[in-house]
XYZ file of C-alpha atoms in Angstrom:
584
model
C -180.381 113.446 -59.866
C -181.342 111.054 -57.313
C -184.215 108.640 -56.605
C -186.652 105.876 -55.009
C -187.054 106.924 -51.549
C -189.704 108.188 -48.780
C -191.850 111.120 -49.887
C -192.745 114.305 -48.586
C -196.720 113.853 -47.286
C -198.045 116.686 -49.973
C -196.087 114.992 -52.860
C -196.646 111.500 -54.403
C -194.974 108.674 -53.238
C -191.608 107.626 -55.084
C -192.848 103.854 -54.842
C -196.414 104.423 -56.292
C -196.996 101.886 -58.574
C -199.970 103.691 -59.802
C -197.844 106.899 -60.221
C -196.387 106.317 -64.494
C -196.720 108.946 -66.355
C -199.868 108.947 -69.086
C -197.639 109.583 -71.817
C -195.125 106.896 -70.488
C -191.960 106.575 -72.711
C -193.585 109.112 -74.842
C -193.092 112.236 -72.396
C -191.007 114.619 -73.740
C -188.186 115.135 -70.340
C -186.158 117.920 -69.826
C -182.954 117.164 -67.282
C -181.580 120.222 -65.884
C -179.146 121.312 -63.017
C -179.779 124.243 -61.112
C -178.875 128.150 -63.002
C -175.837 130.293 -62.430
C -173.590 131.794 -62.035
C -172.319 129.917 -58.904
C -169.336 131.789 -57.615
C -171.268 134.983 -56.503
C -173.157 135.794 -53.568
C -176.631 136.197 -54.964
C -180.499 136.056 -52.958
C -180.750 132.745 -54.422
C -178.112 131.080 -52.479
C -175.155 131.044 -54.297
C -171.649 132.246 -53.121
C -168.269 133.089 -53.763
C -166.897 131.433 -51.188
C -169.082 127.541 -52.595
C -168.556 127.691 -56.129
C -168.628 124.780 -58.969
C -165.496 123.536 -58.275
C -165.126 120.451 -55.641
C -161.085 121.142 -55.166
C -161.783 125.281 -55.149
C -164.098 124.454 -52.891
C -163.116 122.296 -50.472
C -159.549 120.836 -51.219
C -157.574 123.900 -52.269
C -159.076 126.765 -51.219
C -156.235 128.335 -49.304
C -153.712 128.271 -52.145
C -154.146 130.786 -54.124
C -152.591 131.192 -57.749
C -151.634 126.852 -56.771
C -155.781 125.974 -56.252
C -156.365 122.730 -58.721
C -159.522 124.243 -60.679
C -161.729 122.058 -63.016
C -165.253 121.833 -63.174
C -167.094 118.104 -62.794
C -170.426 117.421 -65.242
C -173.667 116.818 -63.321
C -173.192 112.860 -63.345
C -176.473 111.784 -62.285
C -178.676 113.262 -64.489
C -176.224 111.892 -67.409
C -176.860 108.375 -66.145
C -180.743 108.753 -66.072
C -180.860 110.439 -70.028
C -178.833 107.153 -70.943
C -180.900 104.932 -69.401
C -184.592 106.244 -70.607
C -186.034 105.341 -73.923
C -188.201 108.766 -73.623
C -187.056 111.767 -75.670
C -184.874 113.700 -73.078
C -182.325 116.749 -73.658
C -180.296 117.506 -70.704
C -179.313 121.154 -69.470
C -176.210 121.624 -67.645
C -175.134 124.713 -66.124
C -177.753 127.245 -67.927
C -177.748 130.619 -66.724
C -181.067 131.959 -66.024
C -181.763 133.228 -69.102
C -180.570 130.079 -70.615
C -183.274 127.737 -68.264
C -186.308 130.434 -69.563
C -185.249 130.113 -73.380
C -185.738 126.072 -73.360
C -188.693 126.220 -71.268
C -190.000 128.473 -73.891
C -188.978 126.863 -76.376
C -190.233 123.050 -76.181
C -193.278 121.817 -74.919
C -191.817 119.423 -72.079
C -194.227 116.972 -70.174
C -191.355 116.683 -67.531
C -188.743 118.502 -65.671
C -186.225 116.827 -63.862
C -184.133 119.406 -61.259
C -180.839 118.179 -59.385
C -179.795 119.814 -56.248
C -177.334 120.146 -53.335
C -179.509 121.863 -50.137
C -177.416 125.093 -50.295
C -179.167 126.327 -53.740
C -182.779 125.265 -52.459
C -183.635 129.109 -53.417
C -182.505 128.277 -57.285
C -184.983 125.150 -57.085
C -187.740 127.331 -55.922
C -187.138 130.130 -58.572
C -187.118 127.179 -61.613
C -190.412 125.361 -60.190
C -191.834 128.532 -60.434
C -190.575 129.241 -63.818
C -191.770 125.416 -65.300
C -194.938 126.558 -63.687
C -195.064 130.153 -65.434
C -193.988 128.344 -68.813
C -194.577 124.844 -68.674
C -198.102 124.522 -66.636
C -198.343 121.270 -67.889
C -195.289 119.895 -67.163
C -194.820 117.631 -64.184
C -191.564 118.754 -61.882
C -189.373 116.294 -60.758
C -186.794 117.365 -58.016
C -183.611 114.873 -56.942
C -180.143 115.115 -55.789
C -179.049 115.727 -51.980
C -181.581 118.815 -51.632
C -184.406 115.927 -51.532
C -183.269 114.727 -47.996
C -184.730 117.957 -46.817
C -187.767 117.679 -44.632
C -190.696 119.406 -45.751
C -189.351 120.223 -49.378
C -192.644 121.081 -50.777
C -193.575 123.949 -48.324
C -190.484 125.543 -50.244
C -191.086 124.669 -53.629
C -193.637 123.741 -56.374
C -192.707 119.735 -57.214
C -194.884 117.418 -58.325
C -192.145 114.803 -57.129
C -189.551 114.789 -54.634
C -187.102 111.825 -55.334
C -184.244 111.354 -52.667
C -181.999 107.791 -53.453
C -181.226 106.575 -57.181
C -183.120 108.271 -59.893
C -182.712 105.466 -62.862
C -184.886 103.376 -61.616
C -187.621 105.699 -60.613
C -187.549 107.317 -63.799
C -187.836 104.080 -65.726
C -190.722 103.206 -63.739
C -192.812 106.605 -64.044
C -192.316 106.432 -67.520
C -193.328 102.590 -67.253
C -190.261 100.919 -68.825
C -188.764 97.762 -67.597
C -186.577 98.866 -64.193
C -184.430 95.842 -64.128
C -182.955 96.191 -67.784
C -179.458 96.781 -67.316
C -177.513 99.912 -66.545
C -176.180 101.839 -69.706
C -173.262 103.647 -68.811
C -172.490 107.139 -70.296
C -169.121 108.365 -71.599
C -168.260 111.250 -69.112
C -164.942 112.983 -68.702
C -164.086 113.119 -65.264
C -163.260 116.979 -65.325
C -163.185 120.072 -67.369
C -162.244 123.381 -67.600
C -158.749 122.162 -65.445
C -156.710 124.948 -65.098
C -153.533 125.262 -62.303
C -150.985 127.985 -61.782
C -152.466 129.978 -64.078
C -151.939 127.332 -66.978
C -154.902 125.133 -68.523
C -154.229 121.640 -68.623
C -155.470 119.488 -70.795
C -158.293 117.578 -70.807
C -158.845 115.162 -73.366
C -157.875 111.701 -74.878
C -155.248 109.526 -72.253
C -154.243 112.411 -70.439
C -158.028 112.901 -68.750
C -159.852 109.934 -66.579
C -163.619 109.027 -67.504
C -165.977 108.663 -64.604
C -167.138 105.060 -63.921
C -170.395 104.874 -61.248
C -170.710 100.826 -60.228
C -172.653 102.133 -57.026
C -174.848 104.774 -55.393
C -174.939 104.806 -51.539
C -172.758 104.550 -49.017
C -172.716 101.385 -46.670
C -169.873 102.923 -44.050
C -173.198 104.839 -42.734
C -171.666 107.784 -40.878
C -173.558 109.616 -38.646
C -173.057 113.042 -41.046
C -172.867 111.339 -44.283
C -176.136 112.826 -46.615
C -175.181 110.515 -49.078
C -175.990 107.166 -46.560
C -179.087 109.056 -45.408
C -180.253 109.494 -48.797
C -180.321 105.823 -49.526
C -181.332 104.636 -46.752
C -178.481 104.310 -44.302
C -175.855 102.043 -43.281
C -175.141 99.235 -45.330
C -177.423 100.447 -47.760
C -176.100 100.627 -51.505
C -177.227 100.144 -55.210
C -174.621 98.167 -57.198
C -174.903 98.689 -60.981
C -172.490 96.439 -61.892
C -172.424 93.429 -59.232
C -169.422 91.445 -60.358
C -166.229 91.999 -62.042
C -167.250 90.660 -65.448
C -169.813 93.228 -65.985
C -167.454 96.155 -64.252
C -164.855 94.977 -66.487
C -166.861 94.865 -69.694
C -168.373 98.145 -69.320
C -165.148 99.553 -68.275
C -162.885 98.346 -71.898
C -165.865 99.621 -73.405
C -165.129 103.427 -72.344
C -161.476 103.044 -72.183
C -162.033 102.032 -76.075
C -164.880 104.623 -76.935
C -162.794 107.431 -75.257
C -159.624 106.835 -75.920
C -158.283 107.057 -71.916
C -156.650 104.953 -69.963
C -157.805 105.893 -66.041
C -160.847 105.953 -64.233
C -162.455 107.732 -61.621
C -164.220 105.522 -59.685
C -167.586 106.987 -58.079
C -167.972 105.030 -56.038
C -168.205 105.719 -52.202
C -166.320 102.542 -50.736
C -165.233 100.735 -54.010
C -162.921 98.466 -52.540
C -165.548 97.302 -50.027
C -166.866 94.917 -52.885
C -163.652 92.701 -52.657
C -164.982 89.840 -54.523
C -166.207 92.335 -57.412
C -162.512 94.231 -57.116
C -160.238 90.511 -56.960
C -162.172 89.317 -59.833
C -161.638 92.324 -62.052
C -158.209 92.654 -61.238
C -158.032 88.677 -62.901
C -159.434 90.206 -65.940
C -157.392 93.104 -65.983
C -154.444 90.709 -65.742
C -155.463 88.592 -68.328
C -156.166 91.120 -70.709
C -153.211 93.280 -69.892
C -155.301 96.678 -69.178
C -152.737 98.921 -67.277
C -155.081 100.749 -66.151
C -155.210 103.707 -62.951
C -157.986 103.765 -61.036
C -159.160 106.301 -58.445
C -161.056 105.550 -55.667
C -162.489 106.249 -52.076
C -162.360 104.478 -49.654
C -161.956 103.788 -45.703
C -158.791 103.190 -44.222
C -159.800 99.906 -42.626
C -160.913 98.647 -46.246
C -157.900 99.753 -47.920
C -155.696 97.706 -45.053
C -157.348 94.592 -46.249
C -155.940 94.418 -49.355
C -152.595 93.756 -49.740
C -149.958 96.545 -50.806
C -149.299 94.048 -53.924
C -152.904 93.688 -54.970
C -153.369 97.125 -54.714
C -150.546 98.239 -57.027
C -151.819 95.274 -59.023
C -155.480 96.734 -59.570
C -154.043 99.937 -60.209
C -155.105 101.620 -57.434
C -152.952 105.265 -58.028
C -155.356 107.823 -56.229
C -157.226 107.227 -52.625
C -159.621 109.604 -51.436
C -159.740 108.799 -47.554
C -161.535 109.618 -44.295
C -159.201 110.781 -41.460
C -162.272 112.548 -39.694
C -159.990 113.755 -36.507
C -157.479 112.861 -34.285
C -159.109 110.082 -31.913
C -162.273 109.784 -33.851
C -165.356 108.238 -32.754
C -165.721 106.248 -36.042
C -165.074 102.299 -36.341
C -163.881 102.862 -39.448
C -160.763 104.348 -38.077
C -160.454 102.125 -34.725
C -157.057 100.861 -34.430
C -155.591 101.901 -37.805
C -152.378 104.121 -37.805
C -153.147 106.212 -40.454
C -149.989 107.982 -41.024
C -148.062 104.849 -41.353
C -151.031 103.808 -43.936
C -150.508 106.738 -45.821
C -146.955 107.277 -46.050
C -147.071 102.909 -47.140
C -148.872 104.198 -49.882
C -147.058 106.762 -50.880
C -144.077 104.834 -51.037
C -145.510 102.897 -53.489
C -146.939 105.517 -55.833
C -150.271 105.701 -54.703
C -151.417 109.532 -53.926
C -153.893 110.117 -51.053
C -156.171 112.596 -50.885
C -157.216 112.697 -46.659
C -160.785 114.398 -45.954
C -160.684 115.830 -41.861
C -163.740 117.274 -39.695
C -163.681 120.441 -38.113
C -166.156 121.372 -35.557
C -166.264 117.946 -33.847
C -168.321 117.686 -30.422
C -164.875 117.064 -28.401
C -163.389 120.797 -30.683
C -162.584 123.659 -28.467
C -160.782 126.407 -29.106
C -157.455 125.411 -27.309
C -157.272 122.069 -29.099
C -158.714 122.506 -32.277
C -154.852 124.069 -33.214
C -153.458 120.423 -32.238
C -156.403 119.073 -34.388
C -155.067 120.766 -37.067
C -151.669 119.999 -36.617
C -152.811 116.458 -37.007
C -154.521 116.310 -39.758
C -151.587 118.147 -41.700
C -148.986 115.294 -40.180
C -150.346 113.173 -42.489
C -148.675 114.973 -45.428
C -151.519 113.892 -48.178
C -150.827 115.341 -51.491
C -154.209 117.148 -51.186
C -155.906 117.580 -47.996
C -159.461 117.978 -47.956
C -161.299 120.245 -44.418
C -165.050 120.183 -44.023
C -167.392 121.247 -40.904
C -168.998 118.720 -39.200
C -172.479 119.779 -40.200
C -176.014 118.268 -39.277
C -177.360 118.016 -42.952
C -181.416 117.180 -42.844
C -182.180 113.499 -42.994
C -178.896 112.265 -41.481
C -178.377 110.552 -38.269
C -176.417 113.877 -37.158
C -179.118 116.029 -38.049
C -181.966 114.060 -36.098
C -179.690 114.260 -32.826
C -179.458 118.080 -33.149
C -183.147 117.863 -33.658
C -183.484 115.897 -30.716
C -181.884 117.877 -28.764
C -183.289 121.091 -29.366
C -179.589 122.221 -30.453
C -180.281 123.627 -33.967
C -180.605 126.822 -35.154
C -183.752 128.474 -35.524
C -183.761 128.956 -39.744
C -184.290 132.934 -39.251
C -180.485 132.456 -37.958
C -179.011 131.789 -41.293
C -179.127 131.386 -44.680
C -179.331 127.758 -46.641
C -176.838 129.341 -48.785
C -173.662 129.314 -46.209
C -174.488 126.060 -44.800
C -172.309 124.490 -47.578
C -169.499 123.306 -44.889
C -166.851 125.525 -45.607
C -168.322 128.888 -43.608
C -170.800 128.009 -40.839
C -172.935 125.350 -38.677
C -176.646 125.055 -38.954
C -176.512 124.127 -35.123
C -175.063 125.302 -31.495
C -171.900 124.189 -30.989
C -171.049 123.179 -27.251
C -167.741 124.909 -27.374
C -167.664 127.037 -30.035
C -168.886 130.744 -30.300
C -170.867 131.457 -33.715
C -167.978 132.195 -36.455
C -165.187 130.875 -34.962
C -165.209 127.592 -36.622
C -165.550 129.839 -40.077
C -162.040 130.930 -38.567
C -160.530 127.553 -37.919
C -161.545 125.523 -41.480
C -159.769 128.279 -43.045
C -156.987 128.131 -40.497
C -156.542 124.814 -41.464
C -156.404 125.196 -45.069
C -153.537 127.775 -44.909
C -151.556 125.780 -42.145
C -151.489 122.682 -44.456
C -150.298 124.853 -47.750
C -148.124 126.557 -44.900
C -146.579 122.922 -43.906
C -146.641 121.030 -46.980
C -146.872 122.912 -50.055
C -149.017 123.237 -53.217
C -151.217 120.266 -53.393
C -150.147 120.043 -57.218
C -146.694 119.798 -56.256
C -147.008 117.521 -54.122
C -147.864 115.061 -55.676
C -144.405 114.919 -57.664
C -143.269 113.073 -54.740
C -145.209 110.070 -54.327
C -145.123 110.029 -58.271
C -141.688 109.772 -58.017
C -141.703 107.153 -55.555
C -143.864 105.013 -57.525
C -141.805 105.484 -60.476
C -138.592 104.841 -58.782
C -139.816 101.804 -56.940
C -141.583 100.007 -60.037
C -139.772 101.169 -63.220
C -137.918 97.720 -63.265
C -140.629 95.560 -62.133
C -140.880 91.928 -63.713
C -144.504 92.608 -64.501
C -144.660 94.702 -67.870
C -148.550 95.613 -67.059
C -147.316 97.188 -64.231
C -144.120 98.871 -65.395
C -146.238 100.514 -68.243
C -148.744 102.199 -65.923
C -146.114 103.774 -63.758
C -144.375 105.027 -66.864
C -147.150 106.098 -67.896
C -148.199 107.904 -64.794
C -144.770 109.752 -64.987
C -145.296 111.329 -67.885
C -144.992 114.759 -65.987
C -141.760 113.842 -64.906
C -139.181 115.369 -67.682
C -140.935 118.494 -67.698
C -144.034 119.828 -65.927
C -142.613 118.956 -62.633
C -139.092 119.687 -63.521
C -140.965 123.686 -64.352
C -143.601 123.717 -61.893
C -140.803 123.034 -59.019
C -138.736 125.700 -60.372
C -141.074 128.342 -60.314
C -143.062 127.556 -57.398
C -138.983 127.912 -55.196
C -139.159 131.182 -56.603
C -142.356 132.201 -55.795
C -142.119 130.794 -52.169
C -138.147 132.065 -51.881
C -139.494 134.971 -49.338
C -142.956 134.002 -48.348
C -141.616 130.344 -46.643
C -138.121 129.461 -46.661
C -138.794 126.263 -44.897
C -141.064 125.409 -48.026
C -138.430 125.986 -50.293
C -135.973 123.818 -48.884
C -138.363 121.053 -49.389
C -139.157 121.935 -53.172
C -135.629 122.287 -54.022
C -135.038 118.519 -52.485
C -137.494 117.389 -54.866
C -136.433 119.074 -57.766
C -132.622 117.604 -56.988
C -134.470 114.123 -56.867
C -136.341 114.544 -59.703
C -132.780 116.154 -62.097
C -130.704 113.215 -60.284
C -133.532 110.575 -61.552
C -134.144 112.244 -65.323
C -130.601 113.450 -65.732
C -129.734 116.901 -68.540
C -133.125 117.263 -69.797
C -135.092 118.005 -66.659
C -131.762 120.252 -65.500
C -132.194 122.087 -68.593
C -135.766 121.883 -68.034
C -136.509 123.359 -64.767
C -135.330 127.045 -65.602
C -136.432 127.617 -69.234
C -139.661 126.386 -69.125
C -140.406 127.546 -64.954
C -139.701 131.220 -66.129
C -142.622 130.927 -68.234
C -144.677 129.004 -65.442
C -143.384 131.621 -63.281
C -144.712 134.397 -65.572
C -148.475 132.474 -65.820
C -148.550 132.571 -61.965
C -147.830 135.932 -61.304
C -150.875 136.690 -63.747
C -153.270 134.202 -62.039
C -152.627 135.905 -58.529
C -153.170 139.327 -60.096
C -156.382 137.920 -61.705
C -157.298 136.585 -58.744
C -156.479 139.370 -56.487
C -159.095 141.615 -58.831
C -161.842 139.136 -58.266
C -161.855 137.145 -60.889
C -164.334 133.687 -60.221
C -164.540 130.709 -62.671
C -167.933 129.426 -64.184
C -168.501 126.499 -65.805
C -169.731 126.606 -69.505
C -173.641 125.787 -69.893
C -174.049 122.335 -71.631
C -176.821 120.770 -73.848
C -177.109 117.302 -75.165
C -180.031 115.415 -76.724
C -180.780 111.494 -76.786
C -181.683 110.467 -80.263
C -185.546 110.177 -79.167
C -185.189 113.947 -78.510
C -183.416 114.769 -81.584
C -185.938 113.002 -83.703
C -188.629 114.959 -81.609
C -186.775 118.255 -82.456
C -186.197 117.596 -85.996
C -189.898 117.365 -86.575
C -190.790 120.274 -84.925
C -189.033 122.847 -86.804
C -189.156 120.503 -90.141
C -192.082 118.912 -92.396
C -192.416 115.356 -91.971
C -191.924 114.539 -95.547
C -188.619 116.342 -95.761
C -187.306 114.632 -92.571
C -187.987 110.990 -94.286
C -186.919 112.076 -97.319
C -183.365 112.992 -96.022
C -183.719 110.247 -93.854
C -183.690 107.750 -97.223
């Protein structure tokens, strides 16, 4: 959930100072995401084709029995339960029957909702629920569904909070908003599951998520995240110099036993001063840490390929946007070159590309395509270049009369992956639903499963940097090809059979790899590849079948008190005399 920001006119005011709640740190908060399930087309918004999976979704949708899956916690809402002193339990992923059963059961002074716009029907259905159950109860509704004009002519909130909800919180329930930010332990996935295998996703072998900053200061005309905190150059830093970033980070790499990070961060390398000095402290403590990050490729060409292998930079999520784009953040920057550099050097790149650009037609949008795929990132990422309400894109449609009228479509399949909210200039209705997905396939087509993939530039890395003076250094990369005896060895093997009479060309390329990969690890990954692919072989088979019948992944529904709210339930349902007396 999100926060401090402009208000809709019929709801209060985000910066009230007179709005804290009577009860203050007393209020008894409920945190909750929206309901599923989430992979099924339902009147409430939800679809198939947009479920709770970001890579599914929007990474690798086209490929099949290969698709990364994993699931990612609601992050925001975890940040503002650790930083309240008010008894809060948080709800994560309920199903509808779940959201009705702890309404009923607990009388909660306030509800928290987080969003995305595409489920505004689910927000609409739980106001009206709190309200049914929970009259009382104050509704408090965040995330990127707040940016929407006019919010409260579509549902019952007492509050609509777009920007960063930590501090708004703290102030409503009039606690001191400048006490520093407690950071949560929070796996960066779960559920992962690939070619029909799970994969693990605990201790070392997982990342934790790490959130310095909210915001994004790049400012792109489509970005809903910039819009929702105010716009370019506009950010919240939770952590404003190394020594606290480093502090809080050997904190979670202690408490969870792991050893990477996920860095949510929208630009982190931006905050060079912030990323040089923890870097020195990473040095002098010897943390061989992996860290990934997003970032633009102007940023990342400031930094040195040394300082960047240095602060352990092993994962860049990256704009690309389109061939010729508009953006200064890609003005004079080869980006192939920048991406293959990094490659070489270990460091996988995820590269994000627009479809449905103003200059898109349908006779170049193929060479578009072919573009973007030239880039050969180990996971390519395709979205529609949609005017989401509040942005800078969205008030030039409005502008310009070029919108759709909302009887057109449904909130629902405006997610970016099916169709435009607006009237293209060159594009019929549908067609760019045709092209993201033509993308999609023509980059598994051209370079493979994006799991695979990566094999390569781990291999690079590992090649180029197993004998490196620096031990801090050599350990990571060892430790980043961990894979490299025998999940790749297997996962190479069976994915040349599977492709053997689908794509030829495809194959040619895996078995390269795989001969790298024997040459480099010697008899065991020979011996390897075969007995262990035939039973990766076997799992995929079964995950295309399972696919093929329809089968959709949910996440599991989630519940977690703070102690405030455990203390609150215990004397509920218990005497207070028997609660101190096992208390002493």
């Amino acid at each position: 959930m999100t926060g401090v920001g402009a208000m809709n006119p019929s709801v209060h005011a985000a910066g009230d100072s007179a709005s804290v709640h009577p009860l203050r740190s007393c209020a008894k908060i409920l945190l909750t995401s929206i309901f599923g399930p989430y992979a099924k087309d339902d009147a409430y918004g939800s679809r198939a084709l947009n479920p709770m999976e970001l890579y599914q979704n929007q990474v690798t949708r086209a490929e099949g029995p290969f698709s990364l899956r994993m699931f990612h916690r609601s992050w925001g809402i975890m940040m503002i339960q650790a930083n309240i002193s008010a008894p809060c339990a948080l709800l994560d992923f309920p199903t509808l029957e779940r959201f009705v059963s702890e309404l009923k059961s607990f009388p909660y002074d306030i509800v928290g909702i987080s969003s995305i716009l595409p489920n505004i029907g689910k927000v609409k259905k739980m106001c009206d629920l709190i309200r049914r159950y929970l009259p009382q109860a104050k509704i408090v509704v965040g995330g990127h569904v707040a940016n929407m004009p006019g919010l409260s002519k579509h549902c019952d909130a007492d509050y609509v909070i777009p920007g960063e909800g930590v501090r708004w919180f703290r102030q409503f329930l009039g606690e001191d908003v400048d006490q520093p930010i407690r950071h949560p332990l929070i796996s960066s996935a779960f559920g992962t599951r690939t070619m029909g295998i799970d994969v693990k996703n605990s201790g070392s072998d997982t990342a934790a998520t790490l959130i310095p900053s909210v915001g994004c200061p790049m400012g792109c005309n489509f970005c809903a995240t910039s819009a929702m905190f105010g716009g370019k150059g506009k950010f919240i830093n939770f952590y404003e110099t190394g020594d606290e970033l480093f502090s809080v980070m050997a904190g979670i790499a202690e408490r969870m036993g792991i050893r990477s990070f996920f860095v949510m961060d929208e630009n982190f390398l931006l905050h060079r001063k912030r990323a040089l000095r923890l870097l020195e402290l990473m040095e002098k403590h010897r943390k061989a840490w992996s860290l990934y990050v997003f970032s633009s490729a102007r940023v990342v060409q400031s930094y040195s390929i040394e300082e960047l292998v240095r602060l352990g930079i092993s994962w860049v999520w990256m704009g690309l946007e389109g061939k010729n784009s508009q953006y200064a953040k890609l003005h004079g920057i080869d980006t192939r070159s920048l991406i293959n550099t990094l490659q070489s050097h270990g460091i996988r790149v995820l590269g994000s590309s627009i479809i449905g650009l103003e200059e898109h037609t349908p006779e170049n949008l193929d060479e578009a395509i072919e573009y973007a795929v030239s880039h050969g990132t180990d996971f390519h990422q395709f979205m529609l270049y949609t005017p989401i309400p509040g942005t800078p894109l969205y008030a030039e449609h409005l502008a310009n009369q070029t919108l759709k009228d909302p009887g057109e479509y449904h909130e629902g399949d405006v997610h970016g992956q099916f169709i435009f909210r607006h009237r293209h200039p060159h594009l019929k209705p549908g067609q760019e639903t045709e092209f993201i997905l033509k993308a999609f396939r023509r980059d598994f087509e051209i370079n493979g499963p994006s799991v695979l993939r990566i094999a390569r530039t781990v291999l690079a890395g590992w090649k180029r940097y197993k004998h490196f003076a620096d031990e801090r250094i050599r350990n990571r990369f060892a430790w980043e090809a961990r894979d490299m005896a025998v999940t790749f060895p297997a996962t190479l093997w069976a994915a040349q059979r599977w492709f053997k009479e689908r794509n030829p060309a495809l194959v040619k390329k895996l078995s390269g790899l795989l001969d790298e990969i024997k040459q480099e690890i010697g008899i065991k990954a020979r011996l390897i590849a075969p007995l262990v692919g035939r039973f990766v072989w076997t799992k995929l088979r079964e995950e295309e079948k399972r696919l093929k019948s329809g089968l959709t992944y949910e996440p599991p529904t989630s519940y977690e008190m703070n102690k405030q709210m455990f203390s609150e339930m215990l004397h509920k349902k218990f005497p207070v005399e028997l609660i101190n007396w096992v208390s002493a």
